[in-house]
Coordinates of C-alpha atoms and ligand atoms in Angstrom, one line a residue:
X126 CA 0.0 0.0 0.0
X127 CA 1.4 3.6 -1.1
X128 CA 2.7 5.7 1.8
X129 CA 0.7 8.4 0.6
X130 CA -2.6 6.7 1.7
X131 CA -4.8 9.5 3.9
X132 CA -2.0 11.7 3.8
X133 CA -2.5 15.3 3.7
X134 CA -0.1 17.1 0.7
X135 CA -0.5 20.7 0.2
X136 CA 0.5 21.6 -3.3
X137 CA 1.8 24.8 -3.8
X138 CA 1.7 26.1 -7.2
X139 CA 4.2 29.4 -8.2
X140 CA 4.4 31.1 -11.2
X141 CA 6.0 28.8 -14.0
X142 CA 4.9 27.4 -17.1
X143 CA 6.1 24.1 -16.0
X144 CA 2.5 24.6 -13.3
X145 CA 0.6 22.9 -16.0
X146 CA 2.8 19.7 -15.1
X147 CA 1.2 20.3 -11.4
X148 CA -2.0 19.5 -12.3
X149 CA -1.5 15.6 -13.9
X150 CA 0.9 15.6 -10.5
X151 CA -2.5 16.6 -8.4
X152 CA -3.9 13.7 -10.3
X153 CA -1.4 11.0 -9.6
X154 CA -1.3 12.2 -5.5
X155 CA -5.1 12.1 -5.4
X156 CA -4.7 8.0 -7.2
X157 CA -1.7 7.4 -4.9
X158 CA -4.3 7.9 -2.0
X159 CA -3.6 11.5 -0.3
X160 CA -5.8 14.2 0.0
X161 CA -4.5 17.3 -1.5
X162 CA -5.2 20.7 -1.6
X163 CA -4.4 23.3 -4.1
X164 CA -2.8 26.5 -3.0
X165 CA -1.7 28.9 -5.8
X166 CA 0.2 32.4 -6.1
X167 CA -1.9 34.9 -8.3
X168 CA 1.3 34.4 -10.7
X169 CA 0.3 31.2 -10.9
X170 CA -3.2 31.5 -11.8
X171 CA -1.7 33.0 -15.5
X172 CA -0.6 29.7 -16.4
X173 CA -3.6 27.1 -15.0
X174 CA -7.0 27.7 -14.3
X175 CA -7.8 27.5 -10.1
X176 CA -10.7 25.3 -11.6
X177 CA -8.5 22.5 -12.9
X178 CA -7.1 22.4 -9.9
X179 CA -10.1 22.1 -7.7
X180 CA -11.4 19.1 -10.2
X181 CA -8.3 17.3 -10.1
X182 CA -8.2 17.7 -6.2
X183 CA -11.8 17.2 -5.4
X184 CA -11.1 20.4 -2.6
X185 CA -11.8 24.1 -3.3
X186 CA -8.2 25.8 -4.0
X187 CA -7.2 28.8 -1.5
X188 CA -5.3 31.5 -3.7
X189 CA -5.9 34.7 -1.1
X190 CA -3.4 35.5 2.2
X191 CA -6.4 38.4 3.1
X192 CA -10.0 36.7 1.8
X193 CA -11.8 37.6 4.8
X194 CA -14.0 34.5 3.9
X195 CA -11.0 32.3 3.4
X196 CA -9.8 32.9 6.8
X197 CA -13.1 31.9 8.3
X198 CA -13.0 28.7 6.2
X199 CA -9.8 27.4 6.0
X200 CA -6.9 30.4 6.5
X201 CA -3.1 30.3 6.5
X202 CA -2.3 28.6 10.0
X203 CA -4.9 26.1 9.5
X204 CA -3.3 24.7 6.2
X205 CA -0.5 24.9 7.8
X206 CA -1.3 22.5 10.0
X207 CA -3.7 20.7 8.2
X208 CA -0.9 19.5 5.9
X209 CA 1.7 16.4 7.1
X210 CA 3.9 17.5 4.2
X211 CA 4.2 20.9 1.6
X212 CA 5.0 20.2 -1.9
X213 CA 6.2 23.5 -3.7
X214 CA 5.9 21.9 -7.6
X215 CA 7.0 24.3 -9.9
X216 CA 8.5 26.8 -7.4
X217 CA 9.9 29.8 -9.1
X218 CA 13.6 31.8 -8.7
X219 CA 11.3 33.9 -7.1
X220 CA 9.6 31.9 -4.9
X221 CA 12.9 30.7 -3.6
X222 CA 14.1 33.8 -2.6
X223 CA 10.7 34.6 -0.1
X224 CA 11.1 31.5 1.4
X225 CA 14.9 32.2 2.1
X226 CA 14.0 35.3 3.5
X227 CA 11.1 34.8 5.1
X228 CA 8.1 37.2 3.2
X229 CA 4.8 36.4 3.8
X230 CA 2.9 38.4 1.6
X231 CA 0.6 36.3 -0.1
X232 CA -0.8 32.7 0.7
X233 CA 1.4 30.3 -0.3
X234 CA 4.6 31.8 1.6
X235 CA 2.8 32.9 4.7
X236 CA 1.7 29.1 5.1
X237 CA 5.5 28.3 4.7
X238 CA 6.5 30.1 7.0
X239 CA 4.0 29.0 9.7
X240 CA 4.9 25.4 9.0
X241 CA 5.9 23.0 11.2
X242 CA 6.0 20.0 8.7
X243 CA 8.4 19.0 6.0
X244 CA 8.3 21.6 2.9
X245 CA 9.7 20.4 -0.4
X246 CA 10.5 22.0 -3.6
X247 CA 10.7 21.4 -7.0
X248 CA 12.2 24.0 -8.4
X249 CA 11.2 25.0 -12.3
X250 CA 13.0 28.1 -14.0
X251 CA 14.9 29.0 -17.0
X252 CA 18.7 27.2 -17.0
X253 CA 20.6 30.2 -16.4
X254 CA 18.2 31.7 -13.7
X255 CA 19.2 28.5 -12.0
X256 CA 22.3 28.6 -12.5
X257 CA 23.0 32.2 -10.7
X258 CA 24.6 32.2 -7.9
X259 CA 21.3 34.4 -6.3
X260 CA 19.6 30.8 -6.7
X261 CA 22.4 28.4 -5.7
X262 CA 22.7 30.4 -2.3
X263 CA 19.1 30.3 -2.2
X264 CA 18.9 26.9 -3.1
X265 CA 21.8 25.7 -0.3
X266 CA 20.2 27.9 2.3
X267 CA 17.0 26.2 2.1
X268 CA 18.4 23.0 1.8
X269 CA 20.9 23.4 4.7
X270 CA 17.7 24.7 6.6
X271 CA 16.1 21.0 6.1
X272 CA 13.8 22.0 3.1
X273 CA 14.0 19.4 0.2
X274 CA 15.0 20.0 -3.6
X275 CA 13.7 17.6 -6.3
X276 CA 15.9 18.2 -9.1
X277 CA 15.5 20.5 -11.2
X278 CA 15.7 18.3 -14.0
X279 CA 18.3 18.7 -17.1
X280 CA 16.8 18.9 -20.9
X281 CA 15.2 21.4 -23.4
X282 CA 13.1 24.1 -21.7
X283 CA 10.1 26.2 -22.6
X284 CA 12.2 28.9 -23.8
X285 CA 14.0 27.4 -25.7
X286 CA 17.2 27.1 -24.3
X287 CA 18.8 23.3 -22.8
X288 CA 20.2 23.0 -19.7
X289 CA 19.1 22.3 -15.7
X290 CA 15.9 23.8 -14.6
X291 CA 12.9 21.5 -15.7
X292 CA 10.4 20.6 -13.3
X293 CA 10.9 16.9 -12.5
X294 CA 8.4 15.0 -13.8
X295 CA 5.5 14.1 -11.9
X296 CA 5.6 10.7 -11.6
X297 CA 9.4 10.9 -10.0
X298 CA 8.3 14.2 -7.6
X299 CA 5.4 11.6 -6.4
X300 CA 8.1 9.0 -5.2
X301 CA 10.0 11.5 -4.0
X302 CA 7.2 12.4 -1.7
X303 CA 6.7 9.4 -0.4
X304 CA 10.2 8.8 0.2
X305 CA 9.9 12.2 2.5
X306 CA 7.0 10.5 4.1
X307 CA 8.8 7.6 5.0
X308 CA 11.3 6.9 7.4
X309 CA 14.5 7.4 5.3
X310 CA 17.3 4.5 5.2
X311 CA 20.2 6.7 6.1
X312 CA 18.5 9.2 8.5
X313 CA 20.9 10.4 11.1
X314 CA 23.7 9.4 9.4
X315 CA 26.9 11.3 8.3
X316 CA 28.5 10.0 5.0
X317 CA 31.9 11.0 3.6
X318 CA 32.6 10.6 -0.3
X319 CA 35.6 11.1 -2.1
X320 CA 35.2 11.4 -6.0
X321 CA 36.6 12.3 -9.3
X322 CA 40.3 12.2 -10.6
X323 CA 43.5 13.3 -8.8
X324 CA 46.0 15.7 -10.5
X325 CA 49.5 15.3 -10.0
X326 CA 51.7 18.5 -11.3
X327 CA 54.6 17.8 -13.4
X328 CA 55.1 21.2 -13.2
X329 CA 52.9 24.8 -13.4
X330 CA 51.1 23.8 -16.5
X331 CA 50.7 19.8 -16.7
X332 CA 50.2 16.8 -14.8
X333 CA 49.3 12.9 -14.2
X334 CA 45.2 12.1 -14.1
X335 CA 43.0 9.6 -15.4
X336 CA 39.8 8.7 -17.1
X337 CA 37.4 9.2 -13.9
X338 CA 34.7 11.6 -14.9
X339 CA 33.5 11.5 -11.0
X340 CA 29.7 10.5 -12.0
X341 CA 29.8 7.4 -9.9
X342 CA 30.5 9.3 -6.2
X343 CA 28.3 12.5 -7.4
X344 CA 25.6 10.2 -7.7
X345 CA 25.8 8.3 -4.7
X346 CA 26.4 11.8 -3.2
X347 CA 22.9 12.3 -4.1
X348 CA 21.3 8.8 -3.6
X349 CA 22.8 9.4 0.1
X350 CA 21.2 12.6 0.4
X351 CA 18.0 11.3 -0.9
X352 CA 18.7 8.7 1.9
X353 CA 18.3 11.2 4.5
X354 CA 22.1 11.3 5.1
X355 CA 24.1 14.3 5.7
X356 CA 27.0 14.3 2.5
X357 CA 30.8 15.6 2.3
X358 CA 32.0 15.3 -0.9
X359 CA 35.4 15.4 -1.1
X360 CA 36.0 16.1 -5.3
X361 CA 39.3 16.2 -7.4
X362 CA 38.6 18.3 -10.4
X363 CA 35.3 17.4 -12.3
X364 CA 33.2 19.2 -14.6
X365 CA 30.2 17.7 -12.9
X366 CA 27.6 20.1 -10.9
X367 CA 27.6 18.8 -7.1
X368 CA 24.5 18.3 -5.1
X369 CA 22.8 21.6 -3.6
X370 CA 22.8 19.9 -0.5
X371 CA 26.5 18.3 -0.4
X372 CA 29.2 20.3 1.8
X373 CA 31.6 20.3 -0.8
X374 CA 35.5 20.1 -0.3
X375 CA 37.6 20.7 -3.7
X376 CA 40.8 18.9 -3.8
X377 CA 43.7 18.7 -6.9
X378 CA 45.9 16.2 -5.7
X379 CA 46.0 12.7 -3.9
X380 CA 48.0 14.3 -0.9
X381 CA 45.4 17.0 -1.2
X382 CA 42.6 14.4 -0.8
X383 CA 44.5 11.9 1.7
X384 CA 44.3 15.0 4.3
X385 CA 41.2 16.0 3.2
X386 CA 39.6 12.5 4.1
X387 CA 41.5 11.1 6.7
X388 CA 40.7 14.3 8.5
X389 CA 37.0 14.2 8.2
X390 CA 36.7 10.4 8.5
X391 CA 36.1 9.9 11.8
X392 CA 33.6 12.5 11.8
X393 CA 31.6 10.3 9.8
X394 CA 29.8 7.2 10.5
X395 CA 30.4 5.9 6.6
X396 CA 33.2 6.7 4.3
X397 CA 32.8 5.7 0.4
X398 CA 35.9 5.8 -1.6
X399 CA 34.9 6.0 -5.3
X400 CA 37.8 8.4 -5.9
X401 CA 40.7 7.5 -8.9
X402 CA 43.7 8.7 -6.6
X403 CA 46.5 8.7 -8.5
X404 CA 48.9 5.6 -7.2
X405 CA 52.1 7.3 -8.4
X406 CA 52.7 11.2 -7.9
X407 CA 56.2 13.1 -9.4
X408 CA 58.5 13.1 -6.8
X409 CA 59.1 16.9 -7.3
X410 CA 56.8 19.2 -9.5
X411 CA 59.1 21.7 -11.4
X412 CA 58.6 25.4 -10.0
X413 CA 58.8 26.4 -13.7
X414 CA 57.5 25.2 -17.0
X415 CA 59.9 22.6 -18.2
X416 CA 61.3 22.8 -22.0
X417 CA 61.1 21.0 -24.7
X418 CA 65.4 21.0 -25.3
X419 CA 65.7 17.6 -24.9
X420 CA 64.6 14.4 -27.1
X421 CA 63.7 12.2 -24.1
X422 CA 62.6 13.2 -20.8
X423 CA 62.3 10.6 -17.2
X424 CA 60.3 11.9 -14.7
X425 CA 60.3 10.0 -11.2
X426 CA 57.4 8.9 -9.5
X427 CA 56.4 7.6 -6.1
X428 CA 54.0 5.6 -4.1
X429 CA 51.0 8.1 -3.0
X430 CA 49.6 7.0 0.2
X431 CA 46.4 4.9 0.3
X432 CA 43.7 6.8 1.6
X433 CA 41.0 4.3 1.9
X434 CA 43.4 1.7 3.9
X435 CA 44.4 4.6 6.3
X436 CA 40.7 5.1 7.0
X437 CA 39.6 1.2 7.3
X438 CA 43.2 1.4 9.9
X439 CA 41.9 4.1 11.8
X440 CA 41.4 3.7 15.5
X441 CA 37.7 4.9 15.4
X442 CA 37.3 4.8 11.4
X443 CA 33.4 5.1 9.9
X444 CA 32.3 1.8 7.9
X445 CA 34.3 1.9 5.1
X446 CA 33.1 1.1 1.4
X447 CA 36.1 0.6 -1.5
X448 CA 35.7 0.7 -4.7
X449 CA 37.8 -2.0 -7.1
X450 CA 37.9 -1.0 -11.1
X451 CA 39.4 -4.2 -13.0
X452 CA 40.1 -5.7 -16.3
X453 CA 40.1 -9.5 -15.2
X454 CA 39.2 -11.4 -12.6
X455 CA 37.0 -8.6 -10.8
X456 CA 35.7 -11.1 -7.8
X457 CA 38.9 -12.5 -6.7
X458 CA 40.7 -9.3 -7.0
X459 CA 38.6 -7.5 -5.1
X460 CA 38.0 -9.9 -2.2
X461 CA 41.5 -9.8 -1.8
X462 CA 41.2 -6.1 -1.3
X463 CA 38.2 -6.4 0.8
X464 CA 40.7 -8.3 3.1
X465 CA 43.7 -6.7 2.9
X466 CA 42.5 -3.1 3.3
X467 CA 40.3 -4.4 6.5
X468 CA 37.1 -2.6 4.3
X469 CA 33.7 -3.4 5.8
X470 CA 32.4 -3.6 1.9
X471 CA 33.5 -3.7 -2.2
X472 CA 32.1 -2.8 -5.1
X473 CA 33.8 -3.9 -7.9
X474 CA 33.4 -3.0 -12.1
X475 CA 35.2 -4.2 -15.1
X476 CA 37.1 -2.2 -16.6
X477 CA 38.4 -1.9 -20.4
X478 CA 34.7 -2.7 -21.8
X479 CA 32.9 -1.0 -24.2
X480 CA 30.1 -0.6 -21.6
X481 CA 29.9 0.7 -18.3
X482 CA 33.3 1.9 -15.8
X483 CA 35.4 4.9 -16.2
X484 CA 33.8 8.4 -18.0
X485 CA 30.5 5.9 -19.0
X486 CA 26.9 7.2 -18.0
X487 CA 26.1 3.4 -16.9
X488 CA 27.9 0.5 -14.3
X489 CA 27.3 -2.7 -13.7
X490 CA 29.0 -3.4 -10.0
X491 CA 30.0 -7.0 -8.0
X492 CA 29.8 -6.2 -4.4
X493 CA 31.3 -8.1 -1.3
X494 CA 31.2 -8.0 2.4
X495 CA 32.0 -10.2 4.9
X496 CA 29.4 -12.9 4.7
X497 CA 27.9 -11.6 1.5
X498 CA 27.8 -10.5 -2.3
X499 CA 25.2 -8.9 -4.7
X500 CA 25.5 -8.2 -8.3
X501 CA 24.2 -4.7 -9.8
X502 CA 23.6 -5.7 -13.2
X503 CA 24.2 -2.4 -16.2
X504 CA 21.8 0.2 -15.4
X505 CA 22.3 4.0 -15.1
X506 CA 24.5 5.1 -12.7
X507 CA 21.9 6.9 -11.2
X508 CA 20.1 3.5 -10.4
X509 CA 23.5 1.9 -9.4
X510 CA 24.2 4.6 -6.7
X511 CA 20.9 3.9 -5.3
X512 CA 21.3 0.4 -5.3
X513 CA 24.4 0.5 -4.0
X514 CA 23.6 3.5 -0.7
X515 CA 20.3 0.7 0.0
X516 CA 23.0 -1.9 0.1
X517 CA 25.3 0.3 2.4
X518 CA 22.6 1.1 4.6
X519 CA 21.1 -2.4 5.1
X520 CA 24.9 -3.6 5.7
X521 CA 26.0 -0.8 8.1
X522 CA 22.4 -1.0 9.7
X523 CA 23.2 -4.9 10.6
X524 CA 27.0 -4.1 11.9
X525 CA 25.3 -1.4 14.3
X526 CA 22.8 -3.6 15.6
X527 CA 25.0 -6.3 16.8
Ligands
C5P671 O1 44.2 -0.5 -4.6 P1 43.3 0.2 -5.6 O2 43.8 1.5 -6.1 O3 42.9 -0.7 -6.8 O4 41.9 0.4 -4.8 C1 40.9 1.2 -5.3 C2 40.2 1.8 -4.1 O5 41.2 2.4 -3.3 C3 39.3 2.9 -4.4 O6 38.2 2.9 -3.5 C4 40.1 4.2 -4.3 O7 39.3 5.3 -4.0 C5 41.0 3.8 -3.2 N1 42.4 4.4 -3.2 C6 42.7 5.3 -2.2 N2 44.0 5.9 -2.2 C7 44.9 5.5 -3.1 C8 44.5 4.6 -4.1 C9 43.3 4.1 -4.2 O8 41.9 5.6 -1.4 N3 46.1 6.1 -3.1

């Protein structure tokens, strides 16, 4: 049976054309089971009819903060507290910015700012009104502040113009809902990721990296957040956009990210290594740009220190999740690592194939514990992090419990 069953969701609809999407989402919360009722901005009322609401919803929708009749009936407080959850779907740039600051001066934000349940967003605008930095810092304040943010989602726009700011759609905003409305598998807990390539400088203008495009740990940044967890991401240099709710901590190097790490590990009660560290760094990076004079060059490398083995070594060290990328033998290698880092869990991929590892939107992972293995058969990595943080979460759940 749906979660959603008898619940109370208070839509609020802002300003955007995406508010048309709202009312097949209205639809799909009423079949899910919940009672919802409609409250829109007068913005809002430009782009969708209040009647299509009220039909879809089956309740009369409230659009005025000072309708002397609508305070008798039903006014701000009491929505406020008739809802158990607030679902802002599209909310506007604008809309964003009153809740950060805390204007009441219609409806819809007045009831956000008496609530005492959950509010979340999903925010709808034009890609570069997302984008600027007014919105990120209104989108991190919120979300530091406990408010959720579905998506926005990536694609072509109303305008136009491609890029992130489309409303999720309404089918993935309803399971997010209900994943608010449940209790979350990660709630309470603190996980640390580390992600992305390393860069090790040659000298001012080149260095050693490799093929890691950091998708793998940005998603499961995200699946842990979605999780209820609180996220570090620790990140060597990607051209990936981090999640609005990570605390983000930008490395270059592998000595960069081993202090990095082991200093925040044992803040954490998980630590997930899906970083590439570099395994050999120069010994010395030139201070200036070396020349092209002679024919051959040598440059000398060394060992960088293993960062996930110094935090499975730690005295009080989180539970620790590796990650193994190999050509051949994927199992046996990475048991081996499972035991000779002391790692509480492995998830291995192939390497080398045409499909899935390395710089690939998809993954297909083997993973091991002690006492137990899955396979993640080739999906998205989207659906592999999520698999993967369920996995971490049933695993590190058990270890506590004992
Ligand atoms: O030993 P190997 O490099 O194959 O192990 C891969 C795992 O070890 C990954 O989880 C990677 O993030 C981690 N690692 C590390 N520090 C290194 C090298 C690898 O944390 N210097």
């Amino acid at each position: 049976m749906s979660i959603l069953v008898g619940k109370h969701i208070l839509l609020g609809v802002t300003g955007g054309i995406a508010a048309y999407k709202s009312c097949e989402l209205t639809r799909q919360l009423v079949l899910a089971g919940s009672s919802v009722r409609v409250v829109m901005t007068r913005a809002a009322t430009s782009f969708v009819a209040p009647l299509s609401f009220q039909a879809l919803s089956g309740n009369p929708v409230s659009l005025e903060l000072l309708d002397s009749e609508e305070e008798l009936a039903m006014g701000h407080i009491q929505l406020a507290r008739w809802a158990d959850l607030i679902l802002i779907a599209p909310a506007t740039a604008d809309f964003m910015a009153k809740l950060r600051v805390g204007i009441a001066d219609e409806l819809l934000s007045a009831i956000c700012l008496a609530a005492l349940v959950p509010i979340v967003l999903a925010p709808a605008m034009n890609q570069a009104m997302w984008s600027n930095p007014a919105t990120q810092d209104n989108a991190a304040c919120l979300s530091g502040r406990g408010i959720g943010l579905l998506g926005p989602a990536e694609g072509g726009q109303a305008c136009g113009e491609t890029g992130l700011g489309r409303m999720m759609e309404p089918a993935d905003i309803c399971r997010a809902v209900q994943k608010y409305l449940g209790k979350k598998s990660l709630s309470g807990c603190s996980v640390l990721i580390s992600a992305g390539p390393t860069r090790e400088a040659i000298d001012p203008v080149r260095y050693l990296t490799n093929r890691s495009s950091g998708k793998m740990g940005y998603h499961l940044a995200q699946a842990a957040i979605d999780a209820g967890a609180k996220v570090t991401l620790v990140s060597g240099p990607v051209s990936l956009l981090p999640p609005v709710e990570a605390n983000l901590v930008r490395v270059e190097s592998a000595a960069e990210m081993f202090d990095a790490v082991v200093g925040l590990a044992t803040h954490h009660d998980i630590y997930i290594g899906t970083a590439a560290v570099a395994d050999y760094a120069p010994i010395v990076a030139a201070n200036e740009k070396i020349k092209k004079n002679a024919e051959s060059m040598d440059i000398r490398l060394t060992r960088t220190r293993d960062i996930l083995a110094t935090v499975a070594n730690l005295p009080s060290k989180p539970y620790t999740v590796g990650f193994a990328a190999e050509t051949d033998q994927v199992e046996s290698y990475a048991l081996a690592k499972l035991k000779n880092k002391r790692l509480d869990m492995i998830a291995a991929n192939r390497v080398g194939q045409p499909q899935g590892g390395f710089d690939s939107e998809e993954n297909a992972l083997w993973v091991g514990w002690n006492g137990g293995e899955k396979k993640l058969t080739m999906a998205s990595k989207h659906v592999i992090a999520i698999q993967l943080i369920e996995l971490i979460s049933e695993n590190y759940r058990a270890k506590h419990s004992t």
